[in-house]
């Protein structure tokens, strides 16, 4: 792709640094904190918010499917985006050690059409089944002046005993990083994905050049993996930290520790990442700052525990905790 302008997340319309500034502006006045029962146990900014419920902490997350829904519209296929919606919330709960127990969804529509809501519901139900939790309610809004197409988001509640909360403070130098494979792009970076496809010679209905059995659109709609096996790991082994790899890629690891991550043997990215990188002339650094690159979740454990956790999850030893920085082989993630 020599001579072609490099694609970045920022040129697709998403600047992660501006997004961080917006979050800071939004939250800086949120200073009131309830005391006693229901008091917050974590500051805003971790994977999930925690509240004091006696012996337990109640965890809350909220997230949506993002612009992946535009590809679902293009393909006329909406039965998997509900799984994405559940997964993005549940995986954030798991990243703090909480078990998902309830979910509510929010579906905003430009207009109603036959069969659409049923397909969305199929995915939501499947995601809830995988997560072993109930969908207890939701809201549907028709907003033709605001929404073009549809938007799907949700909120998830989980529970964890206070002594079992994992926020990363136990992480230490020398700990082993175990990576769990992603199912594909998951639900982040789709503004860049869509820009790449739009400017390429392909469209969503074309078959993948590396797999003639599936279209590019169907490959991009593969739902986000839900990592429920993490709960078994927590119950059986000593775990020092957990992370859900989502938007802004490995940069989110700064949420859980000030120590560094040395990914000296990362998971090999699936072909869809390589295809997008080639078509968009995207640098290695930009890829790891935008996508999960085949690793959707990481578990950080003591050296002696690592073989057992890999056996339980099918995960791979991808690196170790070091003093500072985030590095993938010789690539420094800033």
mmCIF file of C-alpha atoms in Angstrom, residues 30-273:
data_model
loop_
_atom_site.group_PDB
_atom_site.id
_atom_site.type_symbol
_atom_site.label_atom_id
_atom_site.label_comp_id
_atom_site.label_asym_id
_atom_site.label_seq_id
_atom_site.Cartn_x
_atom_site.Cartn_y
_atom_site.Cartn_z
ATOM 1 C CA UNK A 30 -19.869 14.934 39.708
ATOM 2 C CA UNK A 31 -18.589 15.411 43.237
ATOM 3 C CA UNK A 32 -21.577 14.406 45.365
ATOM 4 C CA UNK A 33 -21.190 10.940 46.893
ATOM 5 C CA UNK A 34 -23.803 9.027 48.834
ATOM 6 C CA UNK A 35 -22.669 7.755 52.247
ATOM 7 C CA UNK A 36 -23.405 4.479 54.006
ATOM 8 C CA UNK A 37 -25.486 1.828 52.238
ATOM 9 C CA UNK A 38 -25.095 2.385 48.490
ATOM 10 C CA UNK A 39 -21.987 4.554 48.820
ATOM 11 C CA UNK A 40 -19.556 4.376 45.874
ATOM 12 C CA UNK A 41 -16.528 2.140 46.417
ATOM 13 C CA UNK A 42 -14.581 3.188 43.308
ATOM 14 C CA UNK A 43 -13.925 6.428 41.482
ATOM 15 C CA UNK A 44 -15.404 7.040 38.048
ATOM 16 C CA UNK A 45 -13.139 5.607 35.365
ATOM 17 C CA UNK A 46 -12.696 1.918 36.141
ATOM 18 C CA UNK A 47 -14.365 -0.805 34.084
ATOM 19 C CA UNK A 48 -17.370 -0.843 36.428
ATOM 20 C CA UNK A 49 -18.715 1.353 39.186
ATOM 21 C CA UNK A 50 -19.063 -0.264 42.615
ATOM 22 C CA UNK A 51 -21.545 0.521 45.391
ATOM 23 C CA UNK A 52 -21.595 -0.631 48.995
ATOM 24 C CA UNK A 53 -24.306 -3.243 49.631
ATOM 25 C CA UNK A 54 -23.206 -4.626 52.975
ATOM 26 C CA UNK A 55 -21.258 -7.852 52.495
ATOM 27 C CA UNK A 56 -21.402 -7.336 48.736
ATOM 28 C CA UNK A 57 -20.495 -4.665 46.245
ATOM 29 C CA UNK A 58 -23.007 -4.012 43.502
ATOM 30 C CA UNK A 59 -21.309 -3.320 40.162
ATOM 31 C CA UNK A 60 -22.801 -1.301 37.305
ATOM 32 C CA UNK A 61 -21.772 -0.824 33.700
ATOM 33 C CA UNK A 62 -23.335 0.833 30.675
ATOM 34 C CA UNK A 63 -22.319 0.571 27.036
ATOM 35 C CA UNK A 64 -23.652 0.183 23.520
ATOM 36 C CA UNK A 65 -22.915 -1.450 20.189
ATOM 37 C CA UNK A 66 -21.638 1.716 18.510
ATOM 38 C CA UNK A 67 -21.395 2.191 14.762
ATOM 39 C CA UNK A 68 -21.305 -1.566 14.211
ATOM 40 C CA UNK A 69 -25.095 -1.169 13.895
ATOM 41 C CA UNK A 70 -24.547 0.610 10.567
ATOM 42 C CA UNK A 71 -22.999 -2.544 9.124
ATOM 43 C CA UNK A 72 -25.917 -4.558 10.514
ATOM 44 C CA UNK A 73 -28.251 -2.213 8.615
ATOM 45 C CA UNK A 74 -26.209 -2.589 5.442
ATOM 46 C CA UNK A 75 -26.368 -6.388 5.693
ATOM 47 C CA UNK A 76 -30.016 -6.455 6.863
ATOM 48 C CA UNK A 77 -28.887 -8.684 9.727
ATOM 49 C CA UNK A 78 -29.731 -7.662 13.287
ATOM 50 C CA UNK A 79 -29.773 -10.942 15.257
ATOM 51 C CA UNK A 80 -26.238 -10.620 16.674
ATOM 52 C CA UNK A 81 -25.979 -6.974 17.766
ATOM 53 C CA UNK A 82 -27.883 -7.812 20.953
ATOM 54 C CA UNK A 83 -25.083 -10.194 21.907
ATOM 55 C CA UNK A 84 -22.617 -7.339 21.372
ATOM 56 C CA UNK A 85 -24.665 -5.053 23.594
ATOM 57 C CA UNK A 86 -24.735 -7.569 26.443
ATOM 58 C CA UNK A 87 -21.095 -8.568 25.958
ATOM 59 C CA UNK A 88 -19.682 -5.055 26.149
ATOM 60 C CA UNK A 89 -21.376 -4.589 29.514
ATOM 61 C CA UNK A 90 -20.800 -8.044 30.969
ATOM 62 C CA UNK A 91 -17.109 -8.125 30.051
ATOM 63 C CA UNK A 92 -16.606 -4.844 31.914
ATOM 64 C CA UNK A 93 -18.282 -6.389 34.979
ATOM 65 C CA UNK A 94 -16.036 -9.429 34.730
ATOM 66 C CA UNK A 95 -12.992 -7.136 34.594
ATOM 67 C CA UNK A 96 -13.662 -6.123 38.192
ATOM 68 C CA UNK A 97 -14.539 -9.642 39.372
ATOM 69 C CA UNK A 98 -18.331 -9.230 39.443
ATOM 70 C CA UNK A 99 -20.918 -11.806 38.374
ATOM 71 C CA UNK A 100 -23.648 -10.424 36.065
ATOM 72 C CA UNK A 101 -27.176 -10.707 37.481
ATOM 73 C CA UNK A 102 -29.445 -8.306 35.574
ATOM 74 C CA UNK A 103 -29.663 -6.231 32.404
ATOM 75 C CA UNK A 104 -31.828 -3.509 30.880
ATOM 76 C CA UNK A 105 -31.616 -2.359 27.255
ATOM 77 C CA UNK A 106 -32.303 0.918 25.450
ATOM 78 C CA UNK A 107 -33.335 0.761 21.797
ATOM 79 C CA UNK A 108 -33.667 4.098 19.982
ATOM 80 C CA UNK A 109 -35.253 3.979 16.528
ATOM 81 C CA UNK A 110 -35.753 6.270 13.571
ATOM 82 C CA UNK A 111 -38.846 4.234 12.625
ATOM 83 C CA UNK A 112 -40.373 0.824 13.257
ATOM 84 C CA UNK A 113 -40.251 -1.963 10.667
ATOM 85 C CA UNK A 114 -41.511 -5.560 10.740
ATOM 86 C CA UNK A 115 -39.087 -8.233 11.931
ATOM 87 C CA UNK A 116 -36.379 -5.844 13.077
ATOM 88 C CA UNK A 117 -37.127 -5.745 16.819
ATOM 89 C CA UNK A 118 -37.543 -9.514 16.942
ATOM 90 C CA UNK A 119 -34.063 -10.006 15.500
ATOM 91 C CA UNK A 120 -32.537 -7.571 17.989
ATOM 92 C CA UNK A 121 -34.358 -9.424 20.765
ATOM 93 C CA UNK A 122 -32.893 -12.749 19.635
ATOM 94 C CA UNK A 123 -29.382 -11.420 20.190
ATOM 95 C CA UNK A 124 -30.201 -9.845 23.538
ATOM 96 C CA UNK A 125 -31.728 -13.112 24.747
ATOM 97 C CA UNK A 126 -28.718 -15.118 23.577
ATOM 98 C CA UNK A 127 -26.286 -12.747 25.275
ATOM 99 C CA UNK A 128 -28.243 -12.963 28.513
ATOM 100 C CA UNK A 129 -28.291 -16.771 28.324
ATOM 101 C CA UNK A 130 -24.525 -16.938 27.823
ATOM 102 C CA UNK A 131 -24.092 -14.545 30.755
ATOM 103 C CA UNK A 132 -26.493 -16.539 32.967
ATOM 104 C CA UNK A 133 -28.496 -13.460 33.867
ATOM 105 C CA UNK A 134 -31.994 -12.038 33.363
ATOM 106 C CA UNK A 135 -33.098 -9.129 31.214
ATOM 107 C CA UNK A 136 -35.417 -7.378 33.651
ATOM 108 C CA UNK A 137 -36.586 -4.413 31.585
ATOM 109 C CA UNK A 138 -35.687 -1.775 29.049
ATOM 110 C CA UNK A 139 -36.855 1.192 27.026
ATOM 111 C CA UNK A 140 -37.708 1.774 23.372
ATOM 112 C CA UNK A 141 -37.794 5.281 21.961
ATOM 113 C CA UNK A 142 -38.874 6.463 18.508
ATOM 114 C CA UNK A 143 -36.742 9.517 17.687
ATOM 115 C CA UNK A 144 -36.878 10.289 13.946
ATOM 116 C CA UNK A 145 -35.354 13.744 14.428
ATOM 117 C CA UNK A 146 -32.401 12.377 16.427
ATOM 118 C CA UNK A 147 -31.692 8.828 15.261
ATOM 119 C CA UNK A 148 -30.932 7.701 11.711
ATOM 120 C CA UNK A 149 -31.419 3.937 11.707
ATOM 121 C CA UNK A 150 -31.136 2.723 15.291
ATOM 122 C CA UNK A 151 -28.938 2.732 18.368
ATOM 123 C CA UNK A 152 -28.733 -0.062 20.937
ATOM 124 C CA UNK A 153 -27.259 0.279 24.418
ATOM 125 C CA UNK A 154 -27.738 -1.273 27.823
ATOM 126 C CA UNK A 155 -26.933 -1.242 31.502
ATOM 127 C CA UNK A 156 -25.811 -4.266 33.498
ATOM 128 C CA UNK A 157 -25.767 -4.947 37.228
ATOM 129 C CA UNK A 158 -23.491 -7.490 38.886
ATOM 130 C CA UNK A 159 -22.484 -8.524 42.368
ATOM 131 C CA UNK A 160 -19.213 -9.424 44.054
ATOM 132 C CA UNK A 161 -18.170 -9.909 47.657
ATOM 133 C CA UNK A 162 -16.145 -6.916 48.770
ATOM 134 C CA UNK A 163 -13.067 -8.979 49.560
ATOM 135 C CA UNK A 164 -13.145 -10.448 46.025
ATOM 136 C CA UNK A 165 -13.155 -7.137 44.127
ATOM 137 C CA UNK A 166 -10.267 -6.940 41.637
ATOM 138 C CA UNK A 167 -9.213 -3.421 40.710
ATOM 139 C CA UNK A 168 -5.539 -4.126 39.948
ATOM 140 C CA UNK A 169 -3.864 -3.076 43.193
ATOM 141 C CA UNK A 170 -2.431 -6.607 43.648
ATOM 142 C CA UNK A 171 -0.538 -6.535 40.341
ATOM 143 C CA UNK A 172 3.236 -6.740 40.767
ATOM 144 C CA UNK A 173 6.328 -6.899 38.587
ATOM 145 C CA UNK A 174 6.934 -10.434 37.339
ATOM 146 C CA UNK A 175 3.259 -11.400 37.152
ATOM 147 C CA UNK A 176 2.245 -13.326 34.053
ATOM 148 C CA UNK A 177 -0.174 -11.897 31.484
ATOM 149 C CA UNK A 178 -2.545 -14.458 29.989
ATOM 150 C CA UNK A 179 -4.429 -13.414 26.862
ATOM 151 C CA UNK A 180 -7.829 -14.786 25.876
ATOM 152 C CA UNK A 181 -8.671 -14.812 22.177
ATOM 153 C CA UNK A 182 -11.269 -12.458 20.770
ATOM 154 C CA UNK A 183 -13.932 -13.583 18.329
ATOM 155 C CA UNK A 184 -12.896 -10.823 15.932
ATOM 156 C CA UNK A 185 -13.254 -7.042 15.931
ATOM 157 C CA UNK A 186 -15.815 -7.187 18.772
ATOM 158 C CA UNK A 187 -17.588 -3.786 19.046
ATOM 159 C CA UNK A 188 -14.846 -1.147 18.915
ATOM 160 C CA UNK A 189 -13.064 0.758 16.189
ATOM 161 C CA UNK A 190 -15.908 0.516 13.678
ATOM 162 C CA UNK A 191 -15.630 4.138 12.588
ATOM 163 C CA UNK A 192 -12.175 3.259 11.284
ATOM 164 C CA UNK A 193 -13.394 -0.091 9.920
ATOM 165 C CA UNK A 194 -16.141 1.601 7.917
ATOM 166 C CA UNK A 195 -13.769 4.262 6.593
ATOM 167 C CA UNK A 196 -11.353 1.561 5.417
ATOM 168 C CA UNK A 197 -14.040 -0.442 3.619
ATOM 169 C CA UNK A 198 -15.558 2.689 2.058
ATOM 170 C CA UNK A 199 -12.198 3.704 0.578
ATOM 171 C CA UNK A 200 -11.248 0.164 -0.513
ATOM 172 C CA UNK A 201 -12.277 -1.681 -3.688
ATOM 173 C CA UNK A 202 -14.511 -3.941 -1.533
ATOM 174 C CA UNK A 203 -17.985 -3.656 -0.062
ATOM 175 C CA UNK A 204 -19.652 -5.532 2.784
ATOM 176 C CA UNK A 205 -21.358 -8.023 0.482
ATOM 177 C CA UNK A 206 -18.098 -9.163 -1.140
ATOM 178 C CA UNK A 207 -16.613 -12.431 0.001
ATOM 179 C CA UNK A 208 -13.519 -12.189 2.196
ATOM 180 C CA UNK A 209 -10.379 -12.543 0.054
ATOM 181 C CA UNK A 210 -8.980 -14.902 2.710
ATOM 182 C CA UNK A 211 -12.212 -16.928 3.195
ATOM 183 C CA UNK A 212 -14.620 -17.433 0.296
ATOM 184 C CA UNK A 213 -17.222 -18.966 2.617
ATOM 185 C CA UNK A 214 -18.136 -15.680 4.309
ATOM 186 C CA UNK A 215 -18.702 -12.070 3.308
ATOM 187 C CA UNK A 216 -16.787 -9.127 4.705
ATOM 188 C CA UNK A 217 -19.977 -7.831 6.294
ATOM 189 C CA UNK A 218 -20.736 -11.119 8.032
ATOM 190 C CA UNK A 219 -17.152 -11.315 9.279
ATOM 191 C CA UNK A 220 -17.458 -7.824 10.738
ATOM 192 C CA UNK A 221 -20.738 -8.744 12.442
ATOM 193 C CA UNK A 222 -19.308 -11.727 14.358
ATOM 194 C CA UNK A 223 -20.540 -10.964 17.901
ATOM 195 C CA UNK A 224 -18.314 -10.019 20.806
ATOM 196 C CA UNK A 225 -17.145 -12.950 22.924
ATOM 197 C CA UNK A 226 -18.458 -13.063 26.489
ATOM 198 C CA UNK A 227 -15.709 -14.237 28.859
ATOM 199 C CA UNK A 228 -17.734 -16.017 31.556
ATOM 200 C CA UNK A 229 -14.862 -18.459 32.154
ATOM 201 C CA UNK A 230 -13.153 -15.621 34.042
ATOM 202 C CA UNK A 231 -15.494 -16.275 36.992
ATOM 203 C CA UNK A 232 -14.243 -19.869 37.257
ATOM 204 C CA UNK A 233 -10.655 -18.628 37.248
ATOM 205 C CA UNK A 234 -11.368 -16.191 40.082
ATOM 206 C CA UNK A 235 -13.039 -18.894 42.174
ATOM 207 C CA UNK A 236 -10.215 -21.403 41.738
ATOM 208 C CA UNK A 237 -6.988 -19.399 41.523
ATOM 209 C CA UNK A 238 -5.205 -16.309 42.772
ATOM 210 C CA UNK A 239 -5.765 -13.464 40.308
ATOM 211 C CA UNK A 240 -4.068 -10.071 40.539
ATOM 212 C CA UNK A 241 -5.749 -8.197 37.710
ATOM 213 C CA UNK A 242 -8.232 -8.355 34.839
ATOM 214 C CA UNK A 243 -8.767 -6.220 31.744
ATOM 215 C CA UNK A 244 -11.327 -6.078 28.946
ATOM 216 C CA UNK A 245 -9.577 -4.919 25.756
ATOM 217 C CA UNK A 246 -11.950 -2.533 23.966
ATOM 218 C CA UNK A 247 -11.779 0.898 22.346
ATOM 219 C CA UNK A 248 -8.301 2.477 22.360
ATOM 220 C CA UNK A 249 -6.859 -1.029 22.517
ATOM 221 C CA UNK A 250 -4.074 -1.610 25.018
ATOM 222 C CA UNK A 251 -4.167 1.980 26.275
ATOM 223 C CA UNK A 252 -7.055 0.992 28.584
ATOM 224 C CA UNK A 253 -4.584 -1.070 30.628
ATOM 225 C CA UNK A 254 -3.644 2.146 32.419
ATOM 226 C CA UNK A 255 -6.971 1.809 34.224
ATOM 227 C CA UNK A 256 -5.769 -1.077 36.358
ATOM 228 C CA UNK A 257 -2.124 -0.334 37.262
ATOM 229 C CA UNK A 258 0.695 2.169 36.886
ATOM 230 C CA UNK A 259 3.080 -0.688 36.206
ATOM 231 C CA UNK A 260 4.040 -1.728 32.686
ATOM 232 C CA UNK A 261 3.039 -4.495 30.283
ATOM 233 C CA UNK A 262 5.527 -6.330 28.098
ATOM 234 C CA UNK A 263 3.672 -8.386 25.484
ATOM 235 C CA UNK A 264 6.644 -10.337 24.176
ATOM 236 C CA UNK A 265 4.534 -13.131 22.623
ATOM 237 C CA UNK A 266 1.137 -11.637 21.681
ATOM 238 C CA UNK A 267 -1.740 -13.595 20.211
ATOM 239 C CA UNK A 268 -1.523 -13.721 16.417
ATOM 240 C CA UNK A 269 -4.174 -11.314 15.071
ATOM 241 C CA UNK A 270 -6.919 -13.013 13.006
ATOM 242 C CA UNK A 271 -7.012 -12.416 9.260
ATOM 243 C CA UNK A 272 -9.707 -9.726 9.482
ATOM 244 C CA UNK A 273 -7.252 -7.414 11.259
#
